[in-house]
Amino acid sequence: MRAWLFFWVTALVHSATHSLVELRASDPVAAPCHSAITLHCNISEENDLKVGELTWIHKEMALCIVTKAGPVSLSPRVRCDYKPQAQLTLTISHLWPIDQGEYICRLWSNLGMKTKSTTVKVNECLGKLDTSSSTSEVGCHFQGVYPQGKVHWFHQGKNVTYDSVAANTSKANHKGMYNVTGALLTRGGSNKYNCSLWIPSTGVYLTSALVQAPKLEGRSGGKSSAVSVYTVGLGWLVVHTRTFLV
Ligand SMILES: *[C@@H]1O[C@H](CO)[C@@H](O)[C@H](O)[C@H]1NC(C)=O
Ligand SMILES: *[C@@H]1O[C@H](CO)[C@@H](O)[C@H](O)[C@H]1NC(C)=O
Ligand SMILES: *[C@@H]1O[C@H](CO)[C@@H](O)[C@H](O)[C@H]1NC(C)=O
Ligand SMILES: *[C@@H]1O[C@H](CO)[C@@H](O)[C@H](O)[C@H]1NC(C)=O
Ligand SMILES: *[C@@H]1O[C@H](CO)[C@@H](O)[C@H](O)[C@H]1NC(C)=O
């Protein structure tokens, strides 16, 4: 007798959980850094549905929750809108890398429990660039970078990354973005150096900038120092020619 009752209850719960109500979540999203995204969770129309609790969950944290008291946003970064018995939308107005991953919509109702999930991906992020230059070194400091990057250096079309002295990457900040720093020894030439931000995981140069090295004091840069080497050579030749003549 008890076994029969148990069977009945199980069957009821089973049918409630698996067929009576459907959820539809937005398709997976891949959006630019700093953009706005909206995720929908739509509930199929059911005549006698009573929503107990409806939630958007990310990284095991409820971001939007609807109870009898109405919708509540549990993060200052998201907006939650609820159409009773029909839809819960979650809006992130300023997307950051930490927002990536799976989002689960979960419904508890008189017709059982149901979940549906979708994913969010953030494309490359790039913030501010600062450059620096001294007579011996040029540097680039990229802020707000995602994914993790490296600085490569070019000079007159040649890859001179092997001359770089500081390749530095910070830990990710609270938004999930990195600072990437690089510096290059210039060997005193007054020239433009190209610093390019390489993103290993995507295999592209995200951006680049030209950094002008300052002229050396007392001299007038690379070209004239090359000329002076030539003059010294010629002087050596003149001196030795004389020696030979004597
Ligand atoms: C949810 O419903 C809205 C209309 O209320 C519609 O614009 C949207 O495309 C629907 N989303 C899904 C995933 O069904
Ligand atoms: C430039 O040099 C760096 C370090 O040697 C290397 O990793 C990178 O692939 C090179 N880039 C190009 C475009 O040649
Ligand atoms: C690397 O970054 C850290 C933290 O920003 C800084 O303290 C350190 O001086 C940097 N090193 C170089 C070689 O730039
Ligand atoms: C990135 O660089 C900026 C400016 O130099 C600094 O204020 C910030 O703290 C750095 N962030 C990290 C995560 O190191
Ligand atoms: C710097 O070098 C890279 C790689 O060769 C190139 O794609 C980019 O256009 C250059 N940038 C500038 C500002 O010259």
mmCIF file of C-alpha atoms and ligand atoms in Angstrom:
data_model
loop_
_atom_site.group_PDB
_atom_site.id
_atom_site.type_symbol
_atom_site.label_atom_id
_atom_site.label_comp_id
_atom_site.label_asym_id
_atom_site.label_seq_id
_atom_site.Cartn_x
_atom_site.Cartn_y
_atom_site.Cartn_z
ATOM 1 C CA MET A 1 0.000 0.000 0.000
ATOM 2 C CA ARG A 2 2.752 2.429 1.022
ATOM 3 C CA ALA A 3 4.793 1.424 -1.973
ATOM 4 C CA TRP A 4 1.897 2.312 -4.283
ATOM 5 C CA LEU A 5 1.509 5.699 -2.657
ATOM 6 C CA PHE A 6 5.221 6.362 -3.048
ATOM 7 C CA PHE A 7 5.004 5.404 -6.717
ATOM 8 C CA TRP A 8 2.107 7.821 -7.281
ATOM 9 C CA VAL A 9 3.814 10.748 -5.601
ATOM 10 C CA THR A 10 7.024 10.113 -7.522
ATOM 11 C CA ALA A 11 5.148 9.939 -10.810
ATOM 12 C CA LEU A 12 3.347 13.191 -10.077
ATOM 13 C CA VAL A 13 6.539 15.050 -9.187
ATOM 14 C CA HIS A 14 8.257 13.553 -12.214
ATOM 15 C CA SER A 15 5.595 14.693 -14.658
ATOM 16 C CA ALA A 16 5.473 18.141 -13.073
ATOM 17 C CA THR A 17 9.229 18.629 -13.350
ATOM 18 C CA HIS A 18 9.582 17.322 -16.840
ATOM 19 C CA SER A 19 6.676 18.391 -18.944
ATOM 20 C CA LEU A 20 4.191 20.919 -17.651
ATOM 21 C CA VAL A 21 6.167 24.152 -17.908
ATOM 22 C CA GLU A 22 8.912 25.189 -20.315
ATOM 23 C CA LEU A 23 11.612 27.839 -20.009
ATOM 24 C CA ARG A 24 13.318 29.530 -22.942
ATOM 25 C CA ALA A 25 16.619 31.324 -22.361
ATOM 26 C CA SER A 26 18.456 33.650 -24.752
ATOM 27 C CA ASP A 27 20.982 32.116 -27.137
ATOM 28 C CA PRO A 28 24.667 32.267 -26.094
ATOM 29 C CA VAL A 29 25.987 35.835 -26.276
ATOM 30 C CA ALA A 30 29.436 37.026 -27.404
ATOM 31 C CA ALA A 31 29.593 40.781 -26.967
ATOM 32 C CA PRO A 32 32.176 43.587 -26.987
ATOM 33 C CA CYS A 33 33.779 44.623 -23.720
ATOM 34 C CA HIS A 34 31.903 47.524 -22.050
ATOM 35 C CA SER A 35 28.748 46.876 -24.095
ATOM 36 C CA ALA A 36 25.257 46.159 -22.734
ATOM 37 C CA ILE A 37 23.606 42.743 -22.885
ATOM 38 C CA THR A 38 20.168 41.437 -21.975
ATOM 39 C CA LEU A 39 19.346 37.833 -21.133
ATOM 40 C CA HIS A 40 15.756 36.654 -21.346
ATOM 41 C CA CYS A 41 14.178 33.808 -19.491
ATOM 42 C CA ASN A 42 10.694 33.226 -20.882
ATOM 43 C CA ILE A 43 8.138 30.947 -19.290
ATOM 44 C CA SER A 44 5.713 29.025 -21.484
ATOM 45 C CA GLU A 45 2.059 29.974 -21.065
ATOM 46 C CA GLU A 46 0.338 27.734 -18.537
ATOM 47 C CA ASN A 47 -3.160 28.354 -17.233
ATOM 48 C CA ASP A 48 -2.670 27.406 -13.626
ATOM 49 C CA LEU A 49 1.028 28.263 -13.138
ATOM 50 C CA LYS A 50 1.946 29.822 -9.821
ATOM 51 C CA VAL A 51 5.533 31.069 -9.734
ATOM 52 C CA GLY A 52 7.134 30.379 -6.382
ATOM 53 C CA GLU A 53 10.623 31.633 -7.134
ATOM 54 C CA LEU A 54 12.342 32.618 -10.386
ATOM 55 C CA THR A 55 16.087 33.298 -10.434
ATOM 56 C CA TRP A 56 18.995 34.175 -12.737
ATOM 57 C CA ILE A 57 22.147 32.562 -11.337
ATOM 58 C CA HIS A 58 25.804 33.175 -12.309
ATOM 59 C CA LYS A 59 28.809 31.506 -10.632
ATOM 60 C CA GLU A 60 26.457 30.084 -7.987
ATOM 61 C CA MET A 61 25.217 33.557 -7.062
ATOM 62 C CA ALA A 62 21.639 34.715 -7.563
ATOM 63 C CA LEU A 63 21.715 37.985 -9.549
ATOM 64 C CA CYS A 64 17.982 38.432 -10.019
ATOM 65 C CA ILE A 65 15.367 36.821 -7.843
ATOM 66 C CA VAL A 66 11.592 36.983 -8.075
ATOM 67 C CA THR A 67 9.590 36.003 -5.034
ATOM 68 C CA LYS A 68 6.073 36.884 -3.967
ATOM 69 C CA ALA A 69 7.417 40.334 -3.112
ATOM 70 C CA GLY A 70 8.459 40.953 -6.747
ATOM 71 C CA PRO A 71 11.843 41.123 -8.541
ATOM 72 C CA VAL A 72 15.007 42.043 -6.668
ATOM 73 C CA SER A 73 18.451 42.705 -8.102
ATOM 74 C CA LEU A 74 21.194 41.296 -5.887
ATOM 75 C CA SER A 75 24.089 42.955 -7.709
ATOM 76 C CA PRO A 76 24.552 46.691 -8.284
ATOM 77 C CA ARG A 77 25.742 45.879 -11.799
ATOM 78 C CA VAL A 78 22.587 44.209 -13.100
ATOM 79 C CA ARG A 79 19.017 45.314 -13.736
ATOM 80 C CA CYS A 80 16.176 42.831 -13.373
ATOM 81 C CA ASP A 81 12.776 43.167 -15.047
ATOM 82 C CA TYR A 82 9.882 40.826 -14.470
ATOM 83 C CA LYS A 83 6.660 40.306 -16.406
ATOM 84 C CA PRO A 84 4.470 38.237 -14.068
ATOM 85 C CA GLN A 85 4.111 34.579 -15.062
ATOM 86 C CA ALA A 86 5.959 35.287 -18.325
ATOM 87 C CA GLN A 87 9.493 36.597 -18.288
ATOM 88 C CA LEU A 88 12.535 37.551 -16.213
ATOM 89 C CA THR A 89 15.214 39.601 -17.971
ATOM 90 C CA LEU A 90 18.674 40.375 -16.688
ATOM 91 C CA THR A 91 20.521 43.385 -18.126
ATOM 92 C CA ILE A 92 24.221 44.083 -17.658
ATOM 93 C CA SER A 93 24.842 47.614 -18.874
ATOM 94 C CA HIS A 94 28.653 47.489 -18.805
ATOM 95 C CA LEU A 95 30.058 44.078 -19.661
ATOM 96 C CA TRP A 96 33.397 43.028 -18.115
ATOM 97 C CA PRO A 97 35.452 39.816 -18.447
ATOM 98 C CA ILE A 98 34.347 38.649 -14.973
ATOM 99 C CA ASP A 99 30.768 38.494 -16.327
ATOM 100 C CA GLN A 100 31.685 35.597 -18.612
ATOM 101 C CA GLY A 101 30.397 32.081 -18.166
ATOM 102 C CA GLU A 102 27.171 30.206 -17.685
ATOM 103 C CA TYR A 103 23.921 31.893 -16.628
ATOM 104 C CA ILE A 104 21.178 29.654 -15.276
ATOM 105 C CA CYS A 105 17.506 30.559 -15.108
ATOM 106 C CA ARG A 106 15.686 28.514 -12.466
ATOM 107 C CA LEU A 107 11.976 28.319 -11.815
ATOM 108 C CA TRP A 108 10.250 26.853 -8.771
ATOM 109 C CA SER A 109 6.495 26.672 -9.216
ATOM 110 C CA ASN A 110 3.421 24.643 -8.365
ATOM 111 C CA LEU A 111 4.214 22.726 -11.559
ATOM 112 C CA GLY A 112 7.676 21.772 -10.381
ATOM 113 C CA MET A 113 11.281 22.912 -10.830
ATOM 114 C CA LYS A 114 12.868 23.754 -14.173
ATOM 115 C CA THR A 115 16.229 25.228 -15.250
ATOM 116 C CA LYS A 116 17.595 26.558 -18.547
ATOM 117 C CA SER A 117 21.033 28.007 -19.155
ATOM 118 C CA THR A 118 22.948 30.143 -21.600
ATOM 119 C CA THR A 119 26.503 31.516 -21.804
ATOM 120 C CA VAL A 120 28.124 34.930 -22.072
ATOM 121 C CA LYS A 121 31.488 35.625 -23.675
ATOM 122 C CA VAL A 122 33.350 38.944 -23.748
ATOM 123 C CA ASN A 123 35.419 39.936 -26.763
ATOM 124 C CA GLU A 124 38.747 41.776 -26.368
ATOM 125 C CA CYS A 125 39.022 44.697 -23.955
ATOM 126 C CA LEU A 126 41.405 47.592 -24.392
ATOM 127 C CA GLY A 127 41.664 50.660 -22.169
ATOM 128 C CA LYS A 128 44.204 53.445 -22.029
ATOM 129 C CA LEU A 129 47.747 53.413 -23.463
ATOM 130 C CA ASP A 130 50.623 55.365 -21.896
ATOM 131 C CA THR A 131 54.010 55.590 -23.580
ATOM 132 C CA SER A 132 57.308 56.722 -22.160
ATOM 133 C CA SER A 133 60.713 57.438 -23.623
ATOM 134 C CA SER A 134 64.170 58.320 -22.417
ATOM 135 C CA THR A 135 67.479 58.465 -24.246
ATOM 136 C CA SER A 136 68.085 54.774 -23.603
ATOM 137 C CA GLU A 137 64.615 53.225 -23.423
ATOM 138 C CA VAL A 138 61.082 53.442 -24.788
ATOM 139 C CA GLY A 139 58.084 51.950 -22.988
ATOM 140 C CA CYS A 140 54.421 51.130 -23.440
ATOM 141 C CA HIS A 141 51.824 50.565 -20.716
ATOM 142 C CA PHE A 142 48.451 49.187 -21.836
ATOM 143 C CA GLN A 143 45.620 49.278 -19.301
ATOM 144 C CA GLY A 144 42.345 47.367 -19.203
ATOM 145 C CA VAL A 145 43.487 44.555 -21.498
ATOM 146 C CA TYR A 146 41.634 41.251 -21.982
ATOM 147 C CA PRO A 147 42.607 38.500 -22.697
ATOM 148 C CA GLN A 148 46.133 38.465 -21.277
ATOM 149 C CA GLY A 149 48.677 40.058 -23.657
ATOM 150 C CA LYS A 150 52.358 40.738 -24.373
ATOM 151 C CA VAL A 151 54.225 43.650 -25.949
ATOM 152 C CA HIS A 152 56.213 43.024 -29.162
ATOM 153 C CA TRP A 153 58.507 45.681 -30.617
ATOM 154 C CA PHE A 154 59.222 46.605 -34.233
ATOM 155 C CA HIS A 155 61.726 49.051 -35.647
ATOM 156 C CA GLN A 156 61.679 49.965 -39.323
ATOM 157 C CA GLY A 157 59.678 46.836 -40.062
ATOM 158 C CA LYS A 158 62.077 44.571 -38.173
ATOM 159 C CA ASN A 159 61.019 42.551 -35.135
ATOM 160 C CA VAL A 160 63.290 43.742 -32.298
ATOM 161 C CA THR A 161 61.398 42.108 -29.430
ATOM 162 C CA TYR A 162 64.612 40.315 -28.348
ATOM 163 C CA ASP A 163 65.944 43.761 -27.239
ATOM 164 C CA SER A 164 63.049 44.326 -24.842
ATOM 165 C CA VAL A 165 63.949 44.596 -21.166
ATOM 166 C CA ALA A 166 60.688 44.614 -19.235
ATOM 167 C CA ALA A 167 57.783 42.472 -20.204
ATOM 168 C CA ASN A 168 55.338 42.763 -17.392
ATOM 169 C CA THR A 169 51.757 41.731 -16.861
ATOM 170 C CA SER A 170 49.700 42.508 -13.802
ATOM 171 C CA LYS A 171 47.233 40.183 -12.129
ATOM 172 C CA ALA A 172 43.668 40.650 -13.324
ATOM 173 C CA ASN A 173 41.832 43.487 -11.598
ATOM 174 C CA HIS A 174 38.301 43.185 -10.160
ATOM 175 C CA LYS A 175 36.850 43.526 -13.676
ATOM 176 C CA GLY A 176 39.014 40.671 -14.996
ATOM 177 C CA MET A 177 41.298 42.966 -17.004
ATOM 178 C CA TYR A 178 45.109 43.149 -17.118
ATOM 179 C CA ASN A 179 47.813 45.808 -17.405
ATOM 180 C CA VAL A 180 50.519 44.927 -19.901
ATOM 181 C CA THR A 181 53.857 46.729 -19.840
ATOM 182 C CA GLY A 182 56.868 46.509 -22.122
ATOM 183 C CA ALA A 183 60.130 48.443 -22.558
ATOM 184 C CA LEU A 184 62.853 48.380 -25.195
ATOM 185 C CA LEU A 185 66.516 49.474 -25.176
ATOM 186 C CA THR A 186 66.956 51.981 -27.999
ATOM 187 C CA ARG A 187 70.752 52.150 -28.177
ATOM 188 C CA GLY A 188 70.620 55.943 -28.449
ATOM 189 C CA GLY A 189 69.035 56.237 -31.868
ATOM 190 C CA SER A 190 66.453 58.982 -32.388
ATOM 191 C CA ASN A 191 63.789 56.869 -33.970
ATOM 192 C CA LYS A 192 60.229 55.740 -33.921
ATOM 193 C CA TYR A 193 59.596 52.362 -32.328
ATOM 194 C CA ASN A 194 56.421 50.386 -32.853
ATOM 195 C CA CYS A 195 55.024 48.711 -29.756
ATOM 196 C CA SER A 196 52.321 46.178 -30.555
ATOM 197 C CA LEU A 197 50.006 44.387 -28.146
ATOM 198 C CA TRP A 198 50.000 40.657 -28.919
ATOM 199 C CA ILE A 199 47.182 38.477 -27.575
ATOM 200 C CA PRO A 200 48.513 34.879 -27.520
ATOM 201 C CA SER A 201 45.120 33.217 -26.981
ATOM 202 C CA THR A 202 43.566 34.776 -30.088
ATOM 203 C CA GLY A 203 46.765 35.092 -32.120
ATOM 204 C CA VAL A 204 46.246 38.734 -33.115
ATOM 205 C CA TYR A 205 47.846 42.119 -32.525
ATOM 206 C CA LEU A 206 45.070 44.028 -30.748
ATOM 207 C CA THR A 207 46.610 47.454 -31.252
ATOM 208 C CA SER A 208 49.921 49.236 -31.797
ATOM 209 C CA ALA A 209 51.482 52.649 -31.327
ATOM 210 C CA LEU A 210 54.608 54.447 -32.424
ATOM 211 C CA VAL A 211 56.893 55.718 -29.651
ATOM 212 C CA GLN A 212 59.419 58.403 -30.503
ATOM 213 C CA ALA A 213 62.781 58.115 -28.764
ATOM 214 C CA PRO A 214 64.220 61.533 -27.822
ATOM 215 C CA LYS A 215 67.346 62.914 -29.453
ATOM 216 C CA LEU A 216 70.553 62.539 -27.486
ATOM 217 C CA GLU A 217 71.850 65.768 -25.946
ATOM 218 C CA GLY A 218 74.937 67.254 -27.629
ATOM 219 C CA ARG A 219 74.484 65.113 -30.690
ATOM 220 C CA SER A 220 71.757 65.148 -33.239
ATOM 221 C CA GLY A 221 70.656 61.553 -33.259
ATOM 222 C CA GLY A 222 71.250 58.275 -35.051
ATOM 223 C CA LYS A 223 72.125 59.555 -38.456
ATOM 224 C CA SER A 224 74.890 61.958 -37.390
ATOM 225 C CA SER A 225 76.405 59.425 -34.991
ATOM 226 C CA ALA A 226 76.686 57.033 -37.940
ATOM 227 C CA VAL A 227 78.373 59.834 -39.900
ATOM 228 C CA SER A 228 80.847 60.471 -37.057
ATOM 229 C CA VAL A 229 81.844 56.795 -37.004
ATOM 230 C CA TYR A 230 82.517 57.117 -40.727
ATOM 231 C CA THR A 231 84.628 60.290 -40.145
ATOM 232 C CA VAL A 232 86.683 58.536 -37.455
ATOM 233 C CA GLY A 233 87.288 55.699 -39.904
ATOM 234 C CA LEU A 234 88.366 58.111 -42.567
ATOM 235 C CA GLY A 235 90.705 59.870 -40.078
ATOM 236 C CA TRP A 236 92.311 56.528 -39.274
ATOM 237 C CA LEU A 237 92.769 55.971 -42.981
ATOM 238 C CA VAL A 238 94.327 59.441 -43.453
ATOM 239 C CA VAL A 239 96.701 58.956 -40.496
ATOM 240 C CA HIS A 240 97.820 55.576 -41.739
ATOM 241 C CA THR A 241 98.167 56.730 -45.313
ATOM 242 C CA ARG A 242 100.569 59.366 -44.023
ATOM 243 C CA THR A 243 102.498 56.735 -42.087
ATOM 244 C CA PHE A 244 102.783 54.736 -45.265
ATOM 245 C CA LEU A 245 103.931 57.790 -47.202
ATOM 246 C CA VAL A 246 106.709 58.646 -44.771
HETATM 247 C C1 LIG B 1 11.241 36.181 -24.790
HETATM 248 O O1 LIG B 1 10.115 36.995 -25.041
HETATM 249 C C2 LIG B 1 10.381 38.262 -25.625
HETATM 250 C C3 LIG B 1 9.072 39.010 -25.784
HETATM 251 O O2 LIG B 1 8.493 39.228 -24.542
HETATM 252 C C4 LIG B 1 11.078 38.083 -26.945
HETATM 253 O O3 LIG B 1 11.440 39.353 -27.468
HETATM 254 C C5 LIG B 1 12.315 37.237 -26.789
HETATM 255 O O4 LIG B 1 12.911 36.992 -28.044
HETATM 256 C C6 LIG B 1 11.975 35.924 -26.101
HETATM 257 N N1 LIG B 1 13.229 35.202 -25.873
HETATM 258 C C7 LIG B 1 13.336 33.883 -25.976
HETATM 259 C C8 LIG B 1 14.672 33.289 -25.720
HETATM 260 O O5 LIG B 1 12.395 33.183 -26.237
HETATM 261 C C1 LIG B 2 58.386 39.034 -32.895
HETATM 262 O O1 LIG B 2 59.280 38.436 -31.947
HETATM 263 C C2 LIG B 2 58.653 37.781 -30.855
HETATM 264 C C3 LIG B 2 59.738 37.351 -29.828
HETATM 265 O O2 LIG B 2 60.860 36.861 -30.483
HETATM 266 C C4 LIG B 2 57.852 36.600 -31.391
HETATM 267 O O3 LIG B 2 57.228 35.920 -30.318
HETATM 268 C C5 LIG B 2 56.800 37.142 -32.370
HETATM 269 O O4 LIG B 2 56.058 36.078 -32.934
HETATM 270 C C6 LIG B 2 57.444 37.963 -33.475
HETATM 271 N N1 LIG B 2 56.372 38.588 -34.243
HETATM 272 C C7 LIG B 2 56.402 38.730 -35.553
HETATM 273 C C8 LIG B 2 55.228 39.363 -36.200
HETATM 274 O O5 LIG B 2 57.357 38.371 -36.226
HETATM 275 C C1 LIG B 3 55.965 44.819 -12.966
HETATM 276 O O1 LIG B 3 54.734 45.228 -12.391
HETATM 277 C C2 LIG B 3 54.786 45.396 -10.986
HETATM 278 C C3 LIG B 3 53.387 45.703 -10.516
HETATM 279 O O2 LIG B 3 52.722 46.601 -11.367
HETATM 280 C C4 LIG B 3 55.785 46.496 -10.640
HETATM 281 O O3 LIG B 3 55.858 46.657 -9.238
HETATM 282 C C5 LIG B 3 57.153 46.143 -11.203
HETATM 283 O O4 LIG B 3 58.053 47.197 -10.982
HETATM 284 C C6 LIG B 3 57.051 45.877 -12.692
HETATM 285 N N1 LIG B 3 58.326 45.398 -13.211
HETATM 286 C C7 LIG B 3 58.862 45.876 -14.323
HETATM 287 C C8 LIG B 3 60.142 45.243 -14.739
HETATM 288 O O5 LIG B 3 58.337 46.768 -14.994
HETATM 289 C C1 LIG B 4 47.000 49.276 -14.030
HETATM 290 O O1 LIG B 4 47.680 50.504 -14.216
HETATM 291 C C2 LIG B 4 47.052 51.625 -13.618
HETATM 292 C C3 LIG B 4 47.835 52.882 -14.012
HETATM 293 O O2 LIG B 4 49.213 52.674 -14.043
HETATM 294 C C4 LIG B 4 47.011 51.429 -12.106
HETATM 295 O O3 LIG B 4 46.348 52.514 -11.499
HETATM 296 C C5 LIG B 4 46.262 50.123 -11.797
HETATM 297 O O4 LIG B 4 46.283 49.887 -10.424
HETATM 298 C C6 LIG B 4 46.891 48.958 -12.533
HETATM 299 N N1 LIG B 4 46.071 47.788 -12.367
HETATM 300 C C7 LIG B 4 46.555 46.597 -12.011
HETATM 301 C C8 LIG B 4 45.582 45.480 -11.917
HETATM 302 O O5 LIG B 4 47.747 46.437 -11.781
HETATM 303 C C1 LIG B 5 53.312 48.072 -35.904
HETATM 304 O O1 LIG B 5 53.728 46.791 -36.374
HETATM 305 C C2 LIG B 5 52.663 45.882 -36.571
HETATM 306 C C3 LIG B 5 53.275 44.529 -36.892
HETATM 307 O O2 LIG B 5 54.195 44.595 -37.957
HETATM 308 C C4 LIG B 5 51.758 46.430 -37.668
HETATM 309 O O3 LIG B 5 50.690 45.525 -37.886
HETATM 310 C C5 LIG B 5 51.213 47.790 -37.245
HETATM 311 O O4 LIG B 5 50.436 48.356 -38.285
HETATM 312 C C6 LIG B 5 52.344 48.738 -36.877
HETATM 313 N N1 LIG B 5 51.761 49.910 -36.275
HETATM 314 C C7 LIG B 5 52.113 51.176 -36.570
HETATM 315 C C8 LIG B 5 51.420 52.257 -35.814
HETATM 316 O O5 LIG B 5 52.956 51.417 -37.427
#
